[in-house]
């Protein structure tokens, strides 16, 4: 292979998540990885903010029952979409009291919500197109008045 040619890129099906190194040209190496797309992994659709705590380090506190139903874990990055004012923010989850229905924005994020606002909490995952075609996100629809699952 000349220095002006490129190695044949393996298809996503051939390589999945494996990196492919081509050292056929001694002066340079080509590294290929499967193309990943970002897709919806989980969603808590329309819960009510119960608290906004400006004097906390940061994050969103969620009831573990909501987290488990939506396949979310503590420390996971989330996007919070405020249905009342259009704000969007990214933060991470901390676990609140089980069964409490707590949805509390902490730290700087507390400035983006008011208790009583309705929000959507989403997470995303990276996967190949092939994996994404078969993937089904976890989506939960709690009671907006209580934040409890039906």
mmCIF file of N, CA and C in Angstrom:
data_model
loop_
_atom_site.group_PDB
_atom_site.id
_atom_site.type_symbol
_atom_site.label_atom_id
_atom_site.label_comp_id
_atom_site.label_asym_id
_atom_site.label_seq_id
_atom_site.Cartn_x
_atom_site.Cartn_y
_atom_site.Cartn_z
ATOM 1 N N UNK A 1 0.857 -1.166 0.000
ATOM 2 C CA UNK A 1 0.000 0.000 0.000
ATOM 3 C C UNK A 1 0.902 1.228 0.000
ATOM 4 N N UNK A 2 0.644 2.134 -0.914
ATOM 5 C CA UNK A 2 1.462 3.340 -0.977
ATOM 6 C C UNK A 2 1.046 4.313 0.117
ATOM 7 N N UNK A 3 1.864 5.319 0.338
ATOM 8 C CA UNK A 3 1.569 6.295 1.379
ATOM 9 C C UNK A 3 0.368 7.164 1.033
ATOM 10 N N UNK A 4 -0.079 7.110 -0.238
ATOM 11 C CA UNK A 4 -1.230 7.920 -0.649
ATOM 12 C C UNK A 4 -2.540 7.143 -0.618
ATOM 13 N N UNK A 5 -2.464 5.857 -0.297
ATOM 14 C CA UNK A 5 -3.674 5.039 -0.245
ATOM 15 C C UNK A 5 -4.112 4.865 1.202
ATOM 16 N N UNK A 6 -5.379 4.571 1.391
ATOM 17 C CA UNK A 6 -5.905 4.325 2.724
ATOM 18 C C UNK A 6 -6.261 2.852 2.860
ATOM 19 N N UNK A 7 -6.128 2.347 4.045
ATOM 20 C CA UNK A 7 -6.511 0.960 4.299
ATOM 21 C C UNK A 7 -8.021 0.840 4.175
ATOM 22 N N UNK A 8 -8.493 -0.344 3.766
ATOM 23 C CA UNK A 8 -9.933 -0.566 3.673
ATOM 24 C C UNK A 8 -10.507 -0.579 5.077
ATOM 25 N N UNK A 9 -11.506 0.269 5.303
ATOM 26 C CA UNK A 9 -12.125 0.362 6.620
ATOM 27 C C UNK A 9 -13.066 -0.822 6.812
ATOM 28 N N UNK A 10 -12.919 -1.562 7.914
ATOM 29 C CA UNK A 10 -13.837 -2.670 8.167
ATOM 30 C C UNK A 10 -15.257 -2.130 8.371
ATOM 31 N N UNK A 11 -16.245 -2.902 7.982
ATOM 32 C CA UNK A 11 -17.629 -2.481 8.207
ATOM 33 C C UNK A 11 -17.955 -2.606 9.690
ATOM 34 N N UNK A 12 -19.022 -1.928 10.123
ATOM 35 C CA UNK A 12 -19.448 -2.044 11.518
ATOM 36 C C UNK A 12 -19.710 -3.497 11.881
ATOM 37 N N UNK A 13 -20.287 -4.244 10.950
ATOM 38 C CA UNK A 13 -20.605 -5.642 11.215
ATOM 39 C C UNK A 13 -19.331 -6.464 11.425
ATOM 40 N N UNK A 14 -18.281 -6.159 10.671
ATOM 41 C CA UNK A 14 -17.025 -6.901 10.791
ATOM 42 C C UNK A 14 -16.318 -6.593 12.105
ATOM 43 N N UNK A 15 -16.453 -5.383 12.571
ATOM 44 C CA UNK A 15 -15.576 -4.994 13.663
ATOM 45 C C UNK A 15 -16.261 -4.734 14.987
ATOM 46 N N UNK A 16 -17.551 -4.419 15.015
ATOM 47 C CA UNK A 16 -18.275 -4.081 16.242
ATOM 48 C C UNK A 16 -17.491 -2.999 16.995
ATOM 49 N N UNK A 17 -17.095 -3.260 18.242
ATOM 50 C CA UNK A 17 -16.412 -2.241 19.031
ATOM 51 C C UNK A 17 -14.894 -2.430 19.060
ATOM 52 N N UNK A 18 -14.385 -3.303 18.231
ATOM 53 C CA UNK A 18 -12.958 -3.600 18.235
ATOM 54 C C UNK A 18 -12.218 -2.563 17.396
ATOM 55 N N UNK A 19 -11.137 -2.056 17.927
ATOM 56 C CA UNK A 19 -10.304 -1.143 17.154
ATOM 57 C C UNK A 19 -9.481 -1.950 16.167
ATOM 58 N N UNK A 20 -9.281 -1.410 14.993
ATOM 59 C CA UNK A 20 -8.525 -2.070 13.949
ATOM 60 C C UNK A 20 -7.317 -1.196 13.645
ATOM 61 N N UNK A 21 -6.146 -1.757 13.783
ATOM 62 C CA UNK A 21 -4.910 -1.024 13.521
ATOM 63 C C UNK A 21 -4.290 -1.557 12.234
ATOM 64 N N UNK A 22 -3.940 -0.675 11.338
ATOM 65 C CA UNK A 22 -3.314 -1.064 10.082
ATOM 66 C C UNK A 22 -1.903 -0.485 10.070
ATOM 67 N N UNK A 23 -0.907 -1.364 10.212
ATOM 68 C CA UNK A 23 0.490 -0.936 10.229
ATOM 69 C C UNK A 23 1.200 -1.314 8.933
ATOM 70 N N UNK A 24 0.456 -1.480 7.846
ATOM 71 C CA UNK A 24 1.064 -1.901 6.594
ATOM 72 C C UNK A 24 1.983 -0.823 6.017
ATOM 73 N N UNK A 25 1.752 0.395 6.373
ATOM 74 C CA UNK A 25 2.623 1.478 5.925
ATOM 75 C C UNK A 25 3.526 1.834 7.110
ATOM 76 N N UNK A 26 4.818 1.679 6.967
ATOM 77 C CA UNK A 26 5.735 1.882 8.088
ATOM 78 C C UNK A 26 5.789 3.329 8.558
ATOM 79 N N UNK A 27 5.320 4.263 7.760
ATOM 80 C CA UNK A 27 5.427 5.675 8.124
ATOM 81 C C UNK A 27 4.197 6.211 8.838
ATOM 82 N N UNK A 28 3.119 5.475 8.780
ATOM 83 C CA UNK A 28 1.906 5.922 9.463
ATOM 84 C C UNK A 28 1.027 4.716 9.748
ATOM 85 N N UNK A 29 0.101 4.884 10.655
ATOM 86 C CA UNK A 29 -0.826 3.812 10.984
ATOM 87 C C UNK A 29 -2.240 4.359 10.938
ATOM 88 N N UNK A 30 -3.148 3.545 10.478
ATOM 89 C CA UNK A 30 -4.553 3.925 10.443
ATOM 90 C C UNK A 30 -5.265 3.211 11.582
ATOM 91 N N UNK A 31 -6.107 3.923 12.289
ATOM 92 C CA UNK A 31 -6.891 3.327 13.364
ATOM 93 C C UNK A 31 -8.355 3.518 13.008
ATOM 94 N N UNK A 32 -9.095 2.415 12.991
ATOM 95 C CA UNK A 32 -10.516 2.465 12.677
ATOM 96 C C UNK A 32 -11.306 1.968 13.879
ATOM 97 N N UNK A 33 -12.432 2.573 14.118
ATOM 98 C CA UNK A 33 -13.346 2.095 15.150
ATOM 99 C C UNK A 33 -14.751 2.147 14.570
ATOM 100 N N UNK A 34 -15.601 1.310 15.094
ATOM 101 C CA UNK A 34 -16.988 1.310 14.627
ATOM 102 C C UNK A 34 -17.601 2.679 14.886
ATOM 103 N N UNK A 35 -18.390 3.152 13.941
ATOM 104 C CA UNK A 35 -19.077 4.422 14.135
ATOM 105 C C UNK A 35 -20.174 4.212 15.161
ATOM 106 N N UNK A 36 -20.185 5.048 16.180
ATOM 107 C CA UNK A 36 -21.207 4.966 17.201
ATOM 108 C C UNK A 36 -22.140 6.167 17.077
ATOM 109 N N UNK A 37 -23.408 5.929 17.348
ATOM 110 C CA UNK A 37 -24.370 7.014 17.378
ATOM 111 C C UNK A 37 -24.918 7.106 18.809
ATOM 112 N N UNK A 38 -25.416 8.273 19.161
ATOM 113 C CA UNK A 38 -25.970 8.477 20.497
ATOM 114 C C UNK A 38 -27.485 8.362 20.407
ATOM 115 N N UNK A 39 -28.054 7.458 21.201
ATOM 116 C CA UNK A 39 -29.491 7.225 21.167
ATOM 117 C C UNK A 39 -30.078 7.318 22.575
ATOM 118 N N UNK A 40 -31.378 7.535 22.635
ATOM 119 C CA UNK A 40 -32.069 7.579 23.916
ATOM 120 C C UNK A 40 -31.917 6.246 24.626
ATOM 121 N N UNK A 41 -31.418 6.279 25.867
ATOM 122 C CA UNK A 41 -31.280 5.069 26.678
ATOM 123 C C UNK A 41 -32.440 4.932 27.650
ATOM 124 N N UNK A 42 -32.787 6.032 28.321
ATOM 125 C CA UNK A 42 -33.862 5.982 29.288
ATOM 126 C C UNK A 42 -34.483 7.359 29.474
ATOM 127 N N UNK A 43 -35.733 7.334 29.962
ATOM 128 C CA UNK A 43 -36.459 8.594 30.091
ATOM 129 C C UNK A 43 -37.488 8.496 31.211
ATOM 130 N N UNK A 44 -37.453 9.489 32.088
ATOM 131 C CA UNK A 44 -38.509 9.672 33.084
ATOM 132 C C UNK A 44 -39.329 10.834 32.544
ATOM 133 N N UNK A 45 -40.527 10.531 32.062
ATOM 134 C CA UNK A 45 -41.331 11.515 31.340
ATOM 135 C C UNK A 45 -42.271 12.267 32.278
ATOM 136 N N UNK A 46 -42.034 13.562 32.422
ATOM 137 C CA UNK A 46 -42.906 14.481 33.139
ATOM 138 C C UNK A 46 -43.051 14.146 34.623
ATOM 139 N N UNK A 47 -42.024 14.508 35.378
ATOM 140 C CA UNK A 47 -42.090 14.469 36.839
ATOM 141 C C UNK A 47 -42.045 15.907 37.347
ATOM 142 N N UNK A 48 -42.533 16.101 38.556
ATOM 143 C CA UNK A 48 -42.602 17.434 39.136
ATOM 144 C C UNK A 48 -41.416 17.668 40.057
ATOM 145 N N UNK A 49 -40.761 18.805 39.887
ATOM 146 C CA UNK A 49 -39.642 19.182 40.762
ATOM 147 C C UNK A 49 -40.193 19.430 42.157
ATOM 148 N N UNK A 50 -39.637 18.718 43.137
ATOM 149 C CA UNK A 50 -40.091 18.865 44.523
ATOM 150 C C UNK A 50 -39.250 19.858 45.303
ATOM 151 N N UNK A 51 -37.983 20.031 44.887
ATOM 152 C CA UNK A 51 -37.073 20.926 45.596
ATOM 153 C C UNK A 51 -36.058 21.511 44.614
ATOM 154 N N UNK A 52 -35.491 22.657 45.005
ATOM 155 C CA UNK A 52 -34.354 23.245 44.292
ATOM 156 C C UNK A 52 -33.417 23.752 45.373
ATOM 157 N N UNK A 53 -32.251 23.123 45.490
ATOM 158 C CA UNK A 53 -31.328 23.407 46.588
ATOM 159 C C UNK A 53 -30.051 24.041 46.045
ATOM 160 N N UNK A 54 -30.016 25.362 46.039
ATOM 161 C CA UNK A 54 -28.875 26.099 45.505
ATOM 162 C C UNK A 54 -27.590 25.842 46.295
ATOM 163 N N UNK A 55 -27.695 25.591 47.575
ATOM 164 C CA UNK A 55 -26.520 25.456 48.440
ATOM 165 C C UNK A 55 -26.022 24.027 48.547
ATOM 166 N N UNK A 56 -26.117 23.276 47.473
ATOM 167 C CA UNK A 56 -25.601 21.916 47.424
ATOM 168 C C UNK A 56 -24.559 21.867 46.323
ATOM 169 N N UNK A 57 -23.697 20.891 46.357
ATOM 170 C CA UNK A 57 -22.575 20.810 45.412
ATOM 171 C C UNK A 57 -23.036 20.752 43.958
ATOM 172 N N UNK A 58 -24.083 20.047 43.661
ATOM 173 C CA UNK A 58 -24.563 19.924 42.287
ATOM 174 C C UNK A 58 -25.230 18.601 42.054
ATOM 175 N N UNK A 59 -25.987 18.472 40.988
ATOM 176 C CA UNK A 59 -26.623 17.228 40.571
ATOM 177 C C UNK A 59 -28.138 17.311 40.633
ATOM 178 N N UNK A 60 -28.770 16.173 40.381
ATOM 179 C CA UNK A 60 -30.209 16.009 40.562
ATOM 180 C C UNK A 60 -30.410 14.817 41.487
ATOM 181 N N UNK A 61 -31.211 15.009 42.502
ATOM 182 C CA UNK A 61 -31.551 13.933 43.426
ATOM 183 C C UNK A 61 -32.847 13.308 42.948
ATOM 184 N N UNK A 62 -32.840 11.982 42.769
ATOM 185 C CA UNK A 62 -34.022 11.266 42.291
ATOM 186 C C UNK A 62 -34.379 10.116 43.218
ATOM 187 N N UNK A 63 -35.659 9.841 43.315
ATOM 188 C CA UNK A 63 -36.160 8.677 44.041
ATOM 189 C C UNK A 63 -35.604 7.426 43.359
ATOM 190 N N UNK A 64 -34.983 6.517 44.112
ATOM 191 C CA UNK A 64 -34.433 5.288 43.509
ATOM 192 C C UNK A 64 -35.467 4.442 42.769
ATOM 193 N N UNK A 65 -36.744 4.528 43.164
ATOM 194 C CA UNK A 65 -37.769 3.773 42.447
ATOM 195 C C UNK A 65 -37.910 4.274 41.008
ATOM 196 N N UNK A 66 -37.817 5.587 40.824
ATOM 197 C CA UNK A 66 -37.849 6.147 39.476
ATOM 198 C C UNK A 66 -36.599 5.739 38.701
ATOM 199 N N UNK A 67 -35.441 5.810 39.373
ATOM 200 C CA UNK A 67 -34.169 5.454 38.729
ATOM 201 C C UNK A 67 -34.192 4.009 38.236
ATOM 202 N N UNK A 68 -34.604 3.100 39.088
ATOM 203 C CA UNK A 68 -34.617 1.681 38.731
ATOM 204 C C UNK A 68 -35.583 1.405 37.582
ATOM 205 N N UNK A 69 -36.762 2.023 37.637
ATOM 206 C CA UNK A 69 -37.757 1.805 36.575
ATOM 207 C C UNK A 69 -37.246 2.301 35.229
ATOM 208 N N UNK A 70 -36.438 3.370 35.261
ATOM 209 C CA UNK A 70 -35.917 3.955 34.020
ATOM 210 C C UNK A 70 -34.508 3.471 33.688
ATOM 211 N N UNK A 71 -34.003 2.479 34.421
ATOM 212 C CA UNK A 71 -32.666 1.935 34.172
ATOM 213 C C UNK A 71 -31.586 3.018 34.246
ATOM 214 N N UNK A 72 -31.655 3.848 35.291
ATOM 215 C CA UNK A 72 -30.647 4.880 35.536
ATOM 216 C C UNK A 72 -29.888 4.520 36.806
ATOM 217 N N UNK A 73 -28.625 4.936 36.879
ATOM 218 C CA UNK A 73 -27.822 4.644 38.062
ATOM 219 C C UNK A 73 -27.229 5.927 38.648
ATOM 220 N N UNK A 74 -26.876 5.846 39.906
ATOM 221 C CA UNK A 74 -26.258 6.987 40.578
ATOM 222 C C UNK A 74 -24.958 7.361 39.868
ATOM 223 N N UNK A 75 -24.764 8.630 39.669
ATOM 224 C CA UNK A 75 -23.566 9.122 38.995
ATOM 225 C C UNK A 75 -23.714 9.236 37.489
ATOM 226 N N UNK A 76 -24.777 8.689 36.937
ATOM 227 C CA UNK A 76 -24.982 8.728 35.489
ATOM 228 C C UNK A 76 -25.311 10.146 35.031
ATOM 229 N N UNK A 77 -24.759 10.517 33.900
ATOM 230 C CA UNK A 77 -25.042 11.824 33.307
ATOM 231 C C UNK A 77 -26.471 11.831 32.780
ATOM 232 N N UNK A 78 -27.192 12.913 33.084
ATOM 233 C CA UNK A 78 -28.558 13.063 32.602
ATOM 234 C C UNK A 78 -28.744 14.432 31.981
ATOM 235 N N UNK A 79 -29.735 14.523 31.130
ATOM 236 C CA UNK A 79 -30.173 15.804 30.603
ATOM 237 C C UNK A 79 -31.554 16.045 31.206
ATOM 238 N N UNK A 80 -31.751 17.251 31.740
ATOM 239 C CA UNK A 80 -33.018 17.621 32.350
ATOM 240 C C UNK A 80 -33.665 18.669 31.449
ATOM 241 N N UNK A 81 -34.889 18.393 31.009
ATOM 242 C CA UNK A 81 -35.621 19.273 30.117
ATOM 243 C C UNK A 81 -36.792 19.862 30.897
ATOM 244 N N UNK A 82 -36.801 21.171 31.080
ATOM 245 C CA UNK A 82 -37.854 21.819 31.847
ATOM 246 C C UNK A 82 -39.012 22.160 30.913
ATOM 247 N N UNK A 83 -40.152 21.514 31.121
ATOM 248 C CA UNK A 83 -41.327 21.728 30.266
ATOM 249 C C UNK A 83 -41.967 23.092 30.501
ATOM 250 N N UNK A 84 -41.649 23.748 31.600
ATOM 251 C CA UNK A 84 -42.292 25.010 31.947
ATOM 252 C C UNK A 84 -41.594 26.223 31.320
ATOM 253 N N UNK A 85 -40.263 26.159 31.188
ATOM 254 C CA UNK A 85 -39.544 27.336 30.677
ATOM 255 C C UNK A 85 -38.596 27.032 29.516
ATOM 256 N N UNK A 86 -38.534 25.770 29.088
ATOM 257 C CA UNK A 86 -37.689 25.414 27.945
ATOM 258 C C UNK A 86 -36.218 25.216 28.272
ATOM 259 N N UNK A 87 -35.814 25.395 29.521
ATOM 260 C CA UNK A 87 -34.403 25.196 29.899
ATOM 261 C C UNK A 87 -34.004 23.738 29.708
ATOM 262 N N UNK A 88 -32.743 23.554 29.300
ATOM 263 C CA UNK A 88 -32.139 22.227 29.201
ATOM 264 C C UNK A 88 -30.816 22.288 29.939
ATOM 265 N N UNK A 89 -30.537 21.274 30.724
ATOM 266 C CA UNK A 89 -29.257 21.257 31.436
ATOM 267 C C UNK A 89 -28.773 19.828 31.582
ATOM 268 N N UNK A 90 -27.476 19.704 31.782
ATOM 269 C CA UNK A 90 -26.865 18.396 32.016
ATOM 270 C C UNK A 90 -26.291 18.375 33.413
ATOM 271 N N UNK A 91 -26.445 17.252 34.075
ATOM 272 C CA UNK A 91 -25.897 17.056 35.413
ATOM 273 C C UNK A 91 -25.752 15.550 35.624
ATOM 274 N N UNK A 92 -25.630 15.122 36.867
ATOM 275 C CA UNK A 92 -25.520 13.695 37.173
ATOM 276 C C UNK A 92 -26.486 13.366 38.304
ATOM 277 N N UNK A 93 -26.806 12.097 38.437
ATOM 278 C CA UNK A 93 -27.797 11.644 39.413
ATOM 279 C C UNK A 93 -27.157 11.326 40.755
ATOM 280 N N UNK A 94 -27.841 11.742 41.827
ATOM 281 C CA UNK A 94 -27.566 11.180 43.151
ATOM 282 C C UNK A 94 -28.875 10.574 43.652
ATOM 283 N N UNK A 95 -28.739 9.534 44.428
ATOM 284 C CA UNK A 95 -29.891 8.782 44.892
ATOM 285 C C UNK A 95 -30.523 9.463 46.096
ATOM 286 N N UNK A 96 -31.840 9.633 46.037
ATOM 287 C CA UNK A 96 -32.591 10.208 47.153
ATOM 288 C C UNK A 96 -33.236 9.125 47.993
ATOM 289 N N UNK A 97 -34.227 9.521 48.763
ATOM 290 C CA UNK A 97 -34.932 8.589 49.642
ATOM 291 C C UNK A 97 -35.922 7.748 48.833
ATOM 292 N N UNK A 98 -35.839 6.439 49.029
ATOM 293 C CA UNK A 98 -36.689 5.490 48.305
ATOM 294 C C UNK A 98 -38.163 5.730 48.641
ATOM 295 N N UNK A 99 -38.978 5.826 47.588
ATOM 296 C CA UNK A 99 -40.412 5.987 47.758
ATOM 297 C C UNK A 99 -40.869 7.405 48.047
ATOM 298 N N UNK A 100 -39.936 8.340 48.074
ATOM 299 C CA UNK A 100 -40.269 9.726 48.431
ATOM 300 C C UNK A 100 -40.815 10.529 47.258
ATOM 301 N N UNK A 101 -40.521 10.095 46.033
ATOM 302 C CA UNK A 101 -40.906 10.858 44.850
ATOM 303 C C UNK A 101 -40.041 12.092 44.637
ATOM 304 N N UNK A 102 -38.915 12.162 45.339
ATOM 305 C CA UNK A 102 -38.059 13.350 45.268
ATOM 306 C C UNK A 102 -37.486 13.566 43.872
ATOM 307 N N UNK A 103 -37.556 14.820 43.428
ATOM 308 C CA UNK A 103 -36.894 15.295 42.215
ATOM 309 C C UNK A 103 -36.350 16.661 42.602
ATOM 310 N N UNK A 104 -35.078 16.703 42.970
ATOM 311 C CA UNK A 104 -34.475 17.931 43.490
ATOM 312 C C UNK A 104 -33.266 18.315 42.651
ATOM 313 N N UNK A 105 -33.301 19.511 42.099
ATOM 314 C CA UNK A 105 -32.144 20.045 41.374
ATOM 315 C C UNK A 105 -31.261 20.764 42.378
ATOM 316 N N UNK A 106 -29.976 20.460 42.321
ATOM 317 C CA UNK A 106 -29.021 20.966 43.306
ATOM 318 C C UNK A 106 -27.980 21.873 42.665
ATOM 319 N N UNK A 107 -27.381 22.726 43.472
ATOM 320 C CA UNK A 107 -26.300 23.592 43.017
ATOM 321 C C UNK A 107 -26.767 24.545 41.933
ATOM 322 N N UNK A 108 -25.900 24.859 40.971
ATOM 323 C CA UNK A 108 -26.257 25.825 39.930
ATOM 324 C C UNK A 108 -27.525 25.454 39.156
ATOM 325 N N UNK A 109 -27.805 24.164 39.017
ATOM 326 C CA UNK A 109 -29.010 23.734 38.295
ATOM 327 C C UNK A 109 -30.278 24.203 38.990
ATOM 328 N N UNK A 110 -30.196 24.475 40.279
ATOM 329 C CA UNK A 110 -31.363 24.942 41.026
ATOM 330 C C UNK A 110 -31.873 26.283 40.494
ATOM 331 N N UNK A 111 -31.009 27.035 39.841
ATOM 332 C CA UNK A 111 -31.425 28.323 39.262
ATOM 333 C C UNK A 111 -32.271 28.144 38.005
ATOM 334 N N UNK A 112 -32.271 26.940 37.434
ATOM 335 C CA UNK A 112 -32.975 26.683 36.177
ATOM 336 C C UNK A 112 -34.392 26.153 36.375
ATOM 337 N N UNK A 113 -34.772 25.862 37.635
ATOM 338 C CA UNK A 113 -36.093 25.309 37.927
ATOM 339 C C UNK A 113 -36.703 26.004 39.133
ATOM 340 N N UNK A 114 -38.002 25.794 39.272
ATOM 341 C CA UNK A 114 -38.746 26.222 40.451
ATOM 342 C C UNK A 114 -39.521 25.013 40.937
ATOM 343 N N UNK A 115 -39.557 24.758 42.244
ATOM 344 C CA UNK A 115 -40.397 23.641 42.697
ATOM 345 C C UNK A 115 -41.804 23.770 42.095
ATOM 346 N N UNK A 116 -42.301 22.658 41.577
ATOM 347 C CA UNK A 116 -43.578 22.647 40.875
ATOM 348 C C UNK A 116 -43.422 22.561 39.370
ATOM 349 N N UNK A 117 -42.227 22.891 38.851
ATOM 350 C CA UNK A 117 -41.977 22.747 37.414
ATOM 351 C C UNK A 117 -42.047 21.269 37.023
ATOM 352 N N UNK A 118 -42.527 21.010 35.829
ATOM 353 C CA UNK A 118 -42.561 19.647 35.294
ATOM 354 C C UNK A 118 -41.348 19.483 34.383
ATOM 355 N N UNK A 119 -40.577 18.401 34.621
ATOM 356 C CA UNK A 119 -39.361 18.152 33.847
ATOM 357 C C UNK A 119 -39.374 16.748 33.266
ATOM 358 N N UNK A 120 -38.523 16.559 32.270
ATOM 359 C CA UNK A 120 -38.253 15.250 31.685
ATOM 360 C C UNK A 120 -36.777 14.975 31.923
ATOM 361 N N UNK A 121 -36.457 13.785 32.413
ATOM 362 C CA UNK A 121 -35.065 13.408 32.694
ATOM 363 C C UNK A 121 -34.683 12.298 31.722
ATOM 364 N N UNK A 122 -33.620 12.524 30.933
ATOM 365 C CA UNK A 122 -33.229 11.548 29.921
ATOM 366 C C UNK A 122 -31.742 11.200 30.027
ATOM 367 N N UNK A 123 -31.425 9.991 29.591
ATOM 368 C CA UNK A 123 -30.036 9.564 29.441
ATOM 369 C C UNK A 123 -29.878 9.029 28.030
ATOM 370 N N UNK A 124 -28.644 9.010 27.572
ATOM 371 C CA UNK A 124 -28.329 8.542 26.231
ATOM 372 C C UNK A 124 -27.221 7.501 26.317
ATOM 373 N N UNK A 125 -27.099 6.685 25.278
ATOM 374 C CA UNK A 125 -26.042 5.676 25.208
ATOM 375 C C UNK A 125 -25.440 5.693 23.806
ATOM 376 N N UNK A 126 -24.184 5.305 23.714
ATOM 377 C CA UNK A 126 -23.512 5.199 22.425
ATOM 378 C C UNK A 126 -23.517 3.742 21.986
ATOM 379 N N UNK A 127 -23.890 3.523 20.740
ATOM 380 C CA UNK A 127 -23.891 2.163 20.187
ATOM 381 C C UNK A 127 -23.817 2.237 18.668
ATOM 382 N N UNK A 128 -23.533 1.110 18.076
ATOM 383 C CA UNK A 128 -23.488 1.071 16.616
ATOM 384 C C UNK A 128 -24.908 1.186 16.077
ATOM 385 N N UNK A 129 -25.018 1.530 14.803
ATOM 386 C CA UNK A 129 -26.344 1.611 14.170
ATOM 387 C C UNK A 129 -27.068 0.269 14.270
ATOM 388 N N UNK A 130 -26.320 -0.791 14.069
ATOM 389 C CA UNK A 130 -26.903 -2.131 14.120
ATOM 390 C C UNK A 130 -27.487 -2.404 15.508
ATOM 391 N N UNK A 131 -26.744 -2.084 16.549
ATOM 392 C CA UNK A 131 -27.241 -2.278 17.916
ATOM 393 C C UNK A 131 -28.444 -1.376 18.190
ATOM 394 N N UNK A 132 -28.388 -0.147 17.692
ATOM 395 C CA UNK A 132 -29.452 0.824 17.944
ATOM 396 C C UNK A 132 -30.780 0.382 17.325
ATOM 397 N N UNK A 133 -30.714 -0.300 16.209
ATOM 398 C CA UNK A 133 -31.947 -0.740 15.551
ATOM 399 C C UNK A 133 -32.761 -1.688 16.437
ATOM 400 N N UNK A 134 -32.079 -2.486 17.244
ATOM 401 C CA UNK A 134 -32.759 -3.461 18.097
ATOM 402 C C UNK A 134 -32.947 -2.973 19.529
ATOM 403 N N UNK A 135 -32.339 -1.852 19.877
ATOM 404 C CA UNK A 135 -32.370 -1.364 21.249
ATOM 405 C C UNK A 135 -33.720 -0.740 21.590
ATOM 406 N N UNK A 136 -34.214 -1.017 22.779
ATOM 407 C CA UNK A 136 -35.459 -0.427 23.267
ATOM 408 C C UNK A 136 -35.155 0.368 24.545
ATOM 409 N N UNK A 137 -35.363 1.679 24.510
ATOM 410 C CA UNK A 137 -35.097 2.488 25.706
ATOM 411 C C UNK A 137 -36.110 2.198 26.816
ATOM 412 N N UNK A 138 -35.698 2.456 28.048
ATOM 413 C CA UNK A 138 -36.599 2.333 29.198
ATOM 414 C C UNK A 138 -37.267 3.686 29.386
ATOM 415 N N UNK A 139 -38.580 3.732 29.216
ATOM 416 C CA UNK A 139 -39.329 4.981 29.350
ATOM 417 C C UNK A 139 -40.419 4.767 30.392
ATOM 418 N N UNK A 140 -40.454 5.649 31.396
ATOM 419 C CA UNK A 140 -41.465 5.539 32.448
ATOM 420 C C UNK A 140 -42.302 6.812 32.483
ATOM 421 N N UNK A 141 -43.558 6.640 32.863
ATOM 422 C CA UNK A 141 -44.528 7.728 32.909
ATOM 423 C C UNK A 141 -45.114 7.822 34.315
ATOM 424 N N UNK A 142 -44.411 8.479 35.238
ATOM 425 C CA UNK A 142 -44.944 8.600 36.602
ATOM 426 C C UNK A 142 -46.141 9.545 36.649
ATOM 427 N N UNK A 143 -46.880 9.465 37.736
ATOM 428 C CA UNK A 143 -47.964 10.407 37.991
ATOM 429 C C UNK A 143 -47.319 11.762 38.275
ATOM 430 N N UNK A 144 -47.634 12.762 37.472
ATOM 431 C CA UNK A 144 -47.000 14.072 37.611
ATOM 432 C C UNK A 144 -47.326 14.738 38.948
ATOM 433 N N UNK A 145 -48.464 14.428 39.514
ATOM 434 C CA UNK A 145 -48.863 15.038 40.792
ATOM 435 C C UNK A 145 -48.064 14.481 41.977
ATOM 436 N N UNK A 146 -47.700 13.187 41.906
ATOM 437 C CA UNK A 146 -47.042 12.547 43.057
ATOM 438 C C UNK A 146 -45.630 12.052 42.750
ATOM 439 N N UNK A 147 -45.258 11.985 41.481
ATOM 440 C CA UNK A 147 -44.002 11.380 41.026
ATOM 441 C C UNK A 147 -43.916 9.891 41.329
ATOM 442 N N UNK A 148 -45.040 9.268 41.591
ATOM 443 C CA UNK A 148 -45.078 7.826 41.861
ATOM 444 C C UNK A 148 -45.397 7.088 40.567
ATOM 445 N N UNK A 149 -44.913 5.876 40.483
ATOM 446 C CA UNK A 149 -45.189 5.037 39.312
ATOM 447 C C UNK A 149 -46.571 4.423 39.441
ATOM 448 N N UNK A 150 -47.271 4.251 38.324
ATOM 449 C CA UNK A 150 -48.630 3.668 38.396
ATOM 450 C C UNK A 150 -48.594 2.197 38.815
#
